[in-house]
Tab-separated table of C-alpha atoms and ligand atoms in Angstrom:
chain	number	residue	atom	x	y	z
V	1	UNK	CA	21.576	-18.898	-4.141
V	2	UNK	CA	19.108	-21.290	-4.115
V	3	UNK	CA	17.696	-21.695	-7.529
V	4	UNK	CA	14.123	-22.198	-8.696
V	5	UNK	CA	11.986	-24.995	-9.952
V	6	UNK	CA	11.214	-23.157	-12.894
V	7	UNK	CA	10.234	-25.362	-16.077
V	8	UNK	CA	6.779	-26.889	-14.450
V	9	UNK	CA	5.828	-23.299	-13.491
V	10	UNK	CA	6.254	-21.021	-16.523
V	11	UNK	CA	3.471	-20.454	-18.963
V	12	UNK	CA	1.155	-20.823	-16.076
V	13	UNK	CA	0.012	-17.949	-14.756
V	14	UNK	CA	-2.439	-19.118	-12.127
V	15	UNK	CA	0.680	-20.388	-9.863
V	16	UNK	CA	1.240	-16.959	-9.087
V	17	UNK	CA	-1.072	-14.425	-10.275
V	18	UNK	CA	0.313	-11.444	-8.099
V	19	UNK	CA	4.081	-12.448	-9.288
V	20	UNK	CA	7.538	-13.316	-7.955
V	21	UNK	CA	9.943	-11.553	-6.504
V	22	UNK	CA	13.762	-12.110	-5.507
V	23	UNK	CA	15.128	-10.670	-2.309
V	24	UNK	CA	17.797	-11.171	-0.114
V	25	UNK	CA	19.004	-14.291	-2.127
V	26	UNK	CA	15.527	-15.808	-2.243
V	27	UNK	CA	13.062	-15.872	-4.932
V	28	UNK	CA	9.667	-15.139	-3.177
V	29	UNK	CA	5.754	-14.889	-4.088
V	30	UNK	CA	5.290	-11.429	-4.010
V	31	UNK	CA	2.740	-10.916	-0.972
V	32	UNK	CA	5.573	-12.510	1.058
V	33	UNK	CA	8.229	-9.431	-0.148
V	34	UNK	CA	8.803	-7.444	2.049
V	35	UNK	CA	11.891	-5.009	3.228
V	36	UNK	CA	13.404	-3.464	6.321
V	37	UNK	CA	11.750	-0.077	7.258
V	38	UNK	CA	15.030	1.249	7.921
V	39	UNK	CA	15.904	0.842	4.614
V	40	UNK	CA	17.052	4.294	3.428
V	41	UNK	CA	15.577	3.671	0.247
V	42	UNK	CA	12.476	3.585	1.853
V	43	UNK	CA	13.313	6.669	4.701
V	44	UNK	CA	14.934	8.817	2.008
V	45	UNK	CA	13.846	7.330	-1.329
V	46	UNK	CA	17.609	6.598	-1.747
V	47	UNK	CA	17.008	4.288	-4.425
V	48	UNK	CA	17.167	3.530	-8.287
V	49	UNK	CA	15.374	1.052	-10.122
V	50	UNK	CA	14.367	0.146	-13.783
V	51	UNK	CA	11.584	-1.527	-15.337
V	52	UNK	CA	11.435	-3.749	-18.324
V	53	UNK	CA	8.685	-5.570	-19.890
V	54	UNK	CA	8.195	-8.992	-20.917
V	55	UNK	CA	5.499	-9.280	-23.863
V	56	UNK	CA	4.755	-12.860	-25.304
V	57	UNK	CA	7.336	-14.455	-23.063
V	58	UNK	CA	10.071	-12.012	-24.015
V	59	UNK	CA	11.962	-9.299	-22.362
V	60	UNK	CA	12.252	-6.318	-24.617
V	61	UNK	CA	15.084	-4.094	-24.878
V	62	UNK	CA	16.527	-5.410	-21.786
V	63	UNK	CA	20.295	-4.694	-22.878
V	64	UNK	CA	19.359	-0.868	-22.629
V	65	UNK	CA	17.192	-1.369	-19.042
V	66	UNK	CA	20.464	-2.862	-17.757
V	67	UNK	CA	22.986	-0.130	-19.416
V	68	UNK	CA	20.563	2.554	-17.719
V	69	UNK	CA	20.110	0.496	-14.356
V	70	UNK	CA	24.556	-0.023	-13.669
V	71	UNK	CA	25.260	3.322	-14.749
V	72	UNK	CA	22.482	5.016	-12.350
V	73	UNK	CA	24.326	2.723	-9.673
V	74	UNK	CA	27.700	4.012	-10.060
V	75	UNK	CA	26.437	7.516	-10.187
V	76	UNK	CA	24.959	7.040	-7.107
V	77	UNK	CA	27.922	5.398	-5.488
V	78	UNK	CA	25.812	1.980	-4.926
V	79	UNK	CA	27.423	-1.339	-5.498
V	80	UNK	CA	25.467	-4.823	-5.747
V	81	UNK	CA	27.094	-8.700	-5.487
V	82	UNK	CA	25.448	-9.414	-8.676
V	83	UNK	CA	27.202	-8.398	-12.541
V	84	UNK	CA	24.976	-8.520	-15.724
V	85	UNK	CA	24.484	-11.579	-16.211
V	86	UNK	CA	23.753	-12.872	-12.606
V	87	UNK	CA	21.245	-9.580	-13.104
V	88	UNK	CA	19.747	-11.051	-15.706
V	89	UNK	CA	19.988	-14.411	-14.707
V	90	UNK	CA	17.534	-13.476	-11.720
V	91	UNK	CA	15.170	-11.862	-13.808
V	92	UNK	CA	14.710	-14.630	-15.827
V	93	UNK	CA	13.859	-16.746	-12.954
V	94	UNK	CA	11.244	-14.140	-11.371
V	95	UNK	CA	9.349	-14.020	-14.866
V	96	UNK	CA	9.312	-17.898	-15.268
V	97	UNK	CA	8.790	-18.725	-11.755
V	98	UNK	CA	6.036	-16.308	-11.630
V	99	UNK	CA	4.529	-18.258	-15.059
V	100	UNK	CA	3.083	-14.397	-16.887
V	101	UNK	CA	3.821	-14.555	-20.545
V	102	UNK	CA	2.863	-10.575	-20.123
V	103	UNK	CA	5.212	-9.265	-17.126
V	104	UNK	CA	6.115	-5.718	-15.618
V	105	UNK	CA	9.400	-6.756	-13.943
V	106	UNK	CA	11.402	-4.410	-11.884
V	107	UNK	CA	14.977	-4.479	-10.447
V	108	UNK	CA	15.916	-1.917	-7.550
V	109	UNK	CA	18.589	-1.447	-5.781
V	110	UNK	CA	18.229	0.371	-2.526
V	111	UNK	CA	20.572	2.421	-0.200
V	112	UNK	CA	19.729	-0.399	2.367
V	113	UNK	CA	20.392	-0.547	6.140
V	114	UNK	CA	22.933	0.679	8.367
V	115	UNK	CA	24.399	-0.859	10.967
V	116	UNK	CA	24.020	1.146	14.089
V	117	UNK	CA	21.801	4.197	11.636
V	118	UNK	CA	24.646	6.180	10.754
V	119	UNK	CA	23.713	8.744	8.610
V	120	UNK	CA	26.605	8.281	5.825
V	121	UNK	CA	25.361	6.932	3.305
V	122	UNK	CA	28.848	5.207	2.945
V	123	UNK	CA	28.139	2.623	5.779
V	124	UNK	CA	24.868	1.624	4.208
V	125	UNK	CA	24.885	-1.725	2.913
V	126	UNK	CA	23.054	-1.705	-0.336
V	127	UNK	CA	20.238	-4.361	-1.002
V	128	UNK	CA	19.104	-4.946	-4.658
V	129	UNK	CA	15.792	-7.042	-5.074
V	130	UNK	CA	13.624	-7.518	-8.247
V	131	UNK	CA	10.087	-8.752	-8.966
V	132	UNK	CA	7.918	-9.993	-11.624
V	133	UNK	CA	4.364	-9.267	-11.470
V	134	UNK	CA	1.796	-9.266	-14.343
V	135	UNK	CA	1.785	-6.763	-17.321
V	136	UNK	CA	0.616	-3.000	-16.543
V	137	UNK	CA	0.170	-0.149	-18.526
V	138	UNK	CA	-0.333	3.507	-17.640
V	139	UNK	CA	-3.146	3.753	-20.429
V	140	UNK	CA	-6.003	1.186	-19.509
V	141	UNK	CA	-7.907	-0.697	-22.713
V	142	UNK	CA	-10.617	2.296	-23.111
V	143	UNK	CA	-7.883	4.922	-22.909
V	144	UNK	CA	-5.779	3.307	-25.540
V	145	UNK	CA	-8.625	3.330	-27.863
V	146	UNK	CA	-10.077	6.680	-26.947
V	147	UNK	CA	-7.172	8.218	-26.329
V	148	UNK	CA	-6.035	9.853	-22.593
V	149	UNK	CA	-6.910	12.958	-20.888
V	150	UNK	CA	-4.134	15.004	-19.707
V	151	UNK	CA	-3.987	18.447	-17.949
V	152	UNK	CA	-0.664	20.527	-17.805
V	153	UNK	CA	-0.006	21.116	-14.023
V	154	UNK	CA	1.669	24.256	-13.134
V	155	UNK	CA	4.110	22.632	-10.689
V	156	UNK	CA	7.722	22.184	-11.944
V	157	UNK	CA	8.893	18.683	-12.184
V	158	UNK	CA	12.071	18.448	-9.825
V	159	UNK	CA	15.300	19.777	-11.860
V	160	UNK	CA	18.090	18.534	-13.121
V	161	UNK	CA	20.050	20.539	-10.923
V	162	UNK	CA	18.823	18.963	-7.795
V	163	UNK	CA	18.196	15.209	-9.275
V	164	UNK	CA	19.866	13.785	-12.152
V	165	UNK	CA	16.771	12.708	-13.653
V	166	UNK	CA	19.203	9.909	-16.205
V	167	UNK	CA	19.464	8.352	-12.514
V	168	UNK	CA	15.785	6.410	-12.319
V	169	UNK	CA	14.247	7.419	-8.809
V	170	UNK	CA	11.636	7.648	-6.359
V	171	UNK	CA	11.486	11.150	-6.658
V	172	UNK	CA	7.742	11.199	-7.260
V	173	UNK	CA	5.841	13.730	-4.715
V	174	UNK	CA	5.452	16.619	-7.756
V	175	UNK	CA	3.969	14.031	-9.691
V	176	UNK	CA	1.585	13.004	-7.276
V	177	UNK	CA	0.393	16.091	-6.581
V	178	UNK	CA	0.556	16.554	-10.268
V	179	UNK	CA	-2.241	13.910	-10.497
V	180	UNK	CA	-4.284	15.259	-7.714
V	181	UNK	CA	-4.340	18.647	-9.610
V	182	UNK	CA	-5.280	16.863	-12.847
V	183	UNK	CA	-7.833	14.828	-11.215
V	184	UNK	CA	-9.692	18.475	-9.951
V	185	UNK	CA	-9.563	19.516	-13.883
V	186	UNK	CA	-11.599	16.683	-14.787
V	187	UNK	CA	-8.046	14.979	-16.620
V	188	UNK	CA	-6.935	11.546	-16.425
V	189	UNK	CA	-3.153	12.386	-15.851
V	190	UNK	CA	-0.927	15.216	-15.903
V	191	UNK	CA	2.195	16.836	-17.239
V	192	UNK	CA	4.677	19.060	-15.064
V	193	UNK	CA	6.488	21.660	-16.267
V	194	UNK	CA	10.135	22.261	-16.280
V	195	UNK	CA	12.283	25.522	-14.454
V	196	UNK	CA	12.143	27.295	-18.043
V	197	UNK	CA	7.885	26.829	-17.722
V	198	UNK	CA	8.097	24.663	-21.099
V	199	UNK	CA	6.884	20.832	-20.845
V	200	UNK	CA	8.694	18.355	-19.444
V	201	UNK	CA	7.111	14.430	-18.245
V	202	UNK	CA	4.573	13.102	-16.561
V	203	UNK	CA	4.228	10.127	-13.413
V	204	UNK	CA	6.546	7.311	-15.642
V	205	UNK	CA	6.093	8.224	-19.068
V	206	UNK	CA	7.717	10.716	-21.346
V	207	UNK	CA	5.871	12.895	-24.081
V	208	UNK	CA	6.065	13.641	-27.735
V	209	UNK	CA	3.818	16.678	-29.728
V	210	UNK	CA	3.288	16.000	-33.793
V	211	UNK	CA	3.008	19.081	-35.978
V	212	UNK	CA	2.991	18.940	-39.439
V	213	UNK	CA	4.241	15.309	-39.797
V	214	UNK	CA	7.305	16.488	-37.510
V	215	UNK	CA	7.593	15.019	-33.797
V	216	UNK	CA	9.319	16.475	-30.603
V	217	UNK	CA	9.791	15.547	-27.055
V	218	UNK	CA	11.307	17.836	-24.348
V	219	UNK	CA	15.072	17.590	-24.715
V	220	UNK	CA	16.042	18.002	-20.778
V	221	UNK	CA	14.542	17.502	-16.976
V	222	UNK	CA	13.371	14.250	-17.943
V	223	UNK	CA	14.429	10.516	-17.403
V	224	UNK	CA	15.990	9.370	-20.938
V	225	UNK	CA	12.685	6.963	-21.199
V	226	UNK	CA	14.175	3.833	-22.764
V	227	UNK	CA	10.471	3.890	-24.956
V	228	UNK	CA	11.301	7.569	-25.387
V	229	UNK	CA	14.548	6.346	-27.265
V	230	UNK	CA	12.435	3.749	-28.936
V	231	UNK	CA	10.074	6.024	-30.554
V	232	UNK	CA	13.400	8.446	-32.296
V	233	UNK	CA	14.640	5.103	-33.181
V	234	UNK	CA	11.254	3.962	-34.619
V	235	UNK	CA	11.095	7.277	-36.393
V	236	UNK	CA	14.103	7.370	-37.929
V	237	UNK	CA	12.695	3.776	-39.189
V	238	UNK	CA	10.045	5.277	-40.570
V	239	UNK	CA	11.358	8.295	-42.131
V	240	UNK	CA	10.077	10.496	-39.736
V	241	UNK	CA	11.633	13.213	-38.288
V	242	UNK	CA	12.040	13.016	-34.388
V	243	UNK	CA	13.960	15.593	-32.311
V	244	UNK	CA	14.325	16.649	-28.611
V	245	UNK	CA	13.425	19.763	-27.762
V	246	UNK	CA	11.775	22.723	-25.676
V	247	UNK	CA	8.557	22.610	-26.272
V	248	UNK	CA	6.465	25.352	-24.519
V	249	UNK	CA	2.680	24.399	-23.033
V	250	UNK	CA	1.096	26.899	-26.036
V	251	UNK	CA	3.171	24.370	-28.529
V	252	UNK	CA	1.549	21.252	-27.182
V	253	UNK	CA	-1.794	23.373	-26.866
V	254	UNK	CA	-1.532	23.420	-31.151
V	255	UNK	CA	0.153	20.525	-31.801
V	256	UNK	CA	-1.980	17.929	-34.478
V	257	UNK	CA	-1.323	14.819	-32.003
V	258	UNK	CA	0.467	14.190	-28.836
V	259	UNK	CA	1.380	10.660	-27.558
V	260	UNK	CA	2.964	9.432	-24.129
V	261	UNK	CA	6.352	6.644	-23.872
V	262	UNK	CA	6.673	4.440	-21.100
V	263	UNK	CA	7.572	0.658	-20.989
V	264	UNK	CA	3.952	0.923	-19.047
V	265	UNK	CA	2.476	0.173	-22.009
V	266	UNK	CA	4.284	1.557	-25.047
V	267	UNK	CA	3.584	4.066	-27.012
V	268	UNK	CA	-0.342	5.621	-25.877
V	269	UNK	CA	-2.387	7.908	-27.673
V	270	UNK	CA	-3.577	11.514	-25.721
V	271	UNK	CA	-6.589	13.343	-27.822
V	272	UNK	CA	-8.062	15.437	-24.779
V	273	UNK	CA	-5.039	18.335	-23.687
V	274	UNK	CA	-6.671	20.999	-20.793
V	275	UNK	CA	-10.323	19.648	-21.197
V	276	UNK	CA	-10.193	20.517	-25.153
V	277	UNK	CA	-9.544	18.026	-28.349
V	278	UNK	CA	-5.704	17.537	-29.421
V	279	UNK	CA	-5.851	18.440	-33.649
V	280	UNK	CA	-9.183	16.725	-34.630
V	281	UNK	CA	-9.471	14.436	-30.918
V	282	UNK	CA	-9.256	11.119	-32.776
V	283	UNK	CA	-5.684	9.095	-32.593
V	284	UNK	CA	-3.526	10.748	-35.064
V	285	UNK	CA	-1.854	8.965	-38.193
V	286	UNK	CA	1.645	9.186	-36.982
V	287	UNK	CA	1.104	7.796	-33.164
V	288	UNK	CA	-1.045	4.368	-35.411
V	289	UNK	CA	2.514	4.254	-37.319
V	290	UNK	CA	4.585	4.446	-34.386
V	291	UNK	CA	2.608	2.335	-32.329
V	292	UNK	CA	2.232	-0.527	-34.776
V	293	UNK	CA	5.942	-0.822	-35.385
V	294	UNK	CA	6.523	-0.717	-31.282
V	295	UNK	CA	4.976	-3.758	-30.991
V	296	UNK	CA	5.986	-5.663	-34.259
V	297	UNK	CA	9.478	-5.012	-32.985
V	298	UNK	CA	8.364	-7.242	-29.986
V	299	UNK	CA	8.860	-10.618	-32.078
V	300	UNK	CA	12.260	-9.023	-33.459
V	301	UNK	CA	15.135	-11.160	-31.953
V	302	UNK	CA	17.176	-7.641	-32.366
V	303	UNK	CA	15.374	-6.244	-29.561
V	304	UNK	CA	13.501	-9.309	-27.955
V	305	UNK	CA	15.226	-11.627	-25.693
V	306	UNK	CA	13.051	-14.920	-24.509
V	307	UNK	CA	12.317	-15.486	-21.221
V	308	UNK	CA	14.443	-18.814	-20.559
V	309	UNK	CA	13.588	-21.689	-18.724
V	310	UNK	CA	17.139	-22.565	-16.320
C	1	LIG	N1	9.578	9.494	-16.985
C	1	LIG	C1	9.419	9.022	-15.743
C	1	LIG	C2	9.396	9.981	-14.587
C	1	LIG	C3	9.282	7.649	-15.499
C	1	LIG	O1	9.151	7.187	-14.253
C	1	LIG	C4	9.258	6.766	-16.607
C	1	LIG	C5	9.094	5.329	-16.401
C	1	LIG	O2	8.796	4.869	-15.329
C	1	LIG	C6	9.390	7.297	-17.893
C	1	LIG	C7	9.570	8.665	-18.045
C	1	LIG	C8	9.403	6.376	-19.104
C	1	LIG	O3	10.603	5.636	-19.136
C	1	LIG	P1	10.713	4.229	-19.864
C	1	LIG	O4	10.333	4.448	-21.271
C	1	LIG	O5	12.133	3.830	-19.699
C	1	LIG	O6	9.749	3.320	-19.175
């Protein structure tokens, strides 16, 4: 594998503003990435992926990224040439090539191509690629101070029984159309429901509701956010009590705050639910605790690895 230049390009961002990305052996600038459309990940979104940010020039929580990315390969019976470290070896060199101190870096690996188009999936050969490309959030700078708008959709989010939703995946169409139907209510983004009608997630980020000082997030037809764990883990920090649950839409309707989870920004304040204020419509006490320890954690070498120069 031909390896990078890397130490005269990192810390400077203006190298490669749109990012880096490493596929089939190479390490690329992203406008030049670019994959087979026979690729079955792209046919039949037979793919899973993970995303991990880099913040300050270090990747955080990427031990759990990588636990959630191997084991969604074997459950899908998908094998790559790289282990964990060669994984994370090539992630390193997409965020330093690419020279962000602020990265959203993803690593998918895709069904990939058969030979003569077979249908089994079994003569596929898989094709993992990953990329580097600057720091996004779901929550833009007004929304995080503002707080979001969000509008329960009536569609159900796809179930468990069809998709294991602890496998990351493409599966997005329901929360597209999700958006399109909070978009026509005047909201910013949306929330599906799950098979029982109670709340379940919205287009890559989890939820939580706060009542009386106690917090809850839907306990099933979700993707096990790694933020999602994050926040029970930063409650149980700060003596707050954080469970997983069914929470039905009337619950949210009366909870005092809600907040969104996604490693697209963090943890991000909602204060509009269904075109009306959430509690009193300003961010709530316990998503400014929450928050502020999510990103002190950044600098803590428990959680934060440094992006390193090879
Ligand atoms: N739910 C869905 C459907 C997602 O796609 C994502 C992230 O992309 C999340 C939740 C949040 O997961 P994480 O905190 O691991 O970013």
């Amino acid at each position: 594998m031909p390896l990078p230049q890397v130490t005269q390009t990192y810390r400077d961002p203006h190298r490669y503003p749109m990012g880096i990305a490493f596929l089939d052996d190479q390490y690329v600038p992203m406008d030049q990435a670019k994959v087979s459309v026979l690729d079955y990940g792209f046919l039949h979104s037979d793919a899973t992926y993970d995303v991990v940010h880099v913040w300050q020039g270090a990747f955080f929580r990427l031990d759990l990224h990588l636990d959630r990315f191997f084991a969604g390969l074997e459950k899908l019976h998908m094998s790559i040439a790289y282990d964990r470290t060669a994984v994370t070896e090539i992630l390193q060199n997409c965020v330093a090539l690419s020279g962000h101190q602020d990265a959203y870096v993803e690593l998918i690996c895709t069904r990939g191509n058969s030979p003569d188009f077979s249908r089994d999936p079994r003569n596929a050969v898989n094709r993992f690629m990953a990329f580097a490309i600057p720091f996004g959030s779901v929550a833009n700078k007004t929304q995080m101070e503002r707080g979001l708008h969000l509008a329960i959709s009536d569609r159900v989010r796809i179930p468990s029984s069809s998709v294991d939703p602890s496998i990351k995946n493409y599966h997005w169409l329901d929360l597209v159309q999700g958006l399109y139907d909070a978009y026509e209510k005047g909201a910013e983004t949306t929330l599906l429901i799950n098979n029982q009608g109670n709340i379940a997630e919205g287009p890559g980020f989890n939820v939580f509701a706060v009542k009386d000082g106690f917090v809850t997030t839907p306990d099933s037809g979700v993707l096990l956010g790694i933020t999602r764990q994050t926040v029970f883990d930063l409650c149980a920090e700060l003596g707050i009590t954080c469970e997983a649950t069914q929470i039905s839409r009337d619950e949210l309707i009366a909870a005092d705050e809600i907040f969104i989870s996604s490693t697209a920004g963090g943890v991000m304040p909602v204060t509009r639910l269904n075109n009306a204020a959430v509690g009193d419509g300003q961010l709530g006490l316990v998503y400014r605790q929450v928050h502020q320890l999510y990103w002190d954690k950044h600098k803590d070498p428990a959680w934060a690895l440094p992006v390193k120069c090879s």
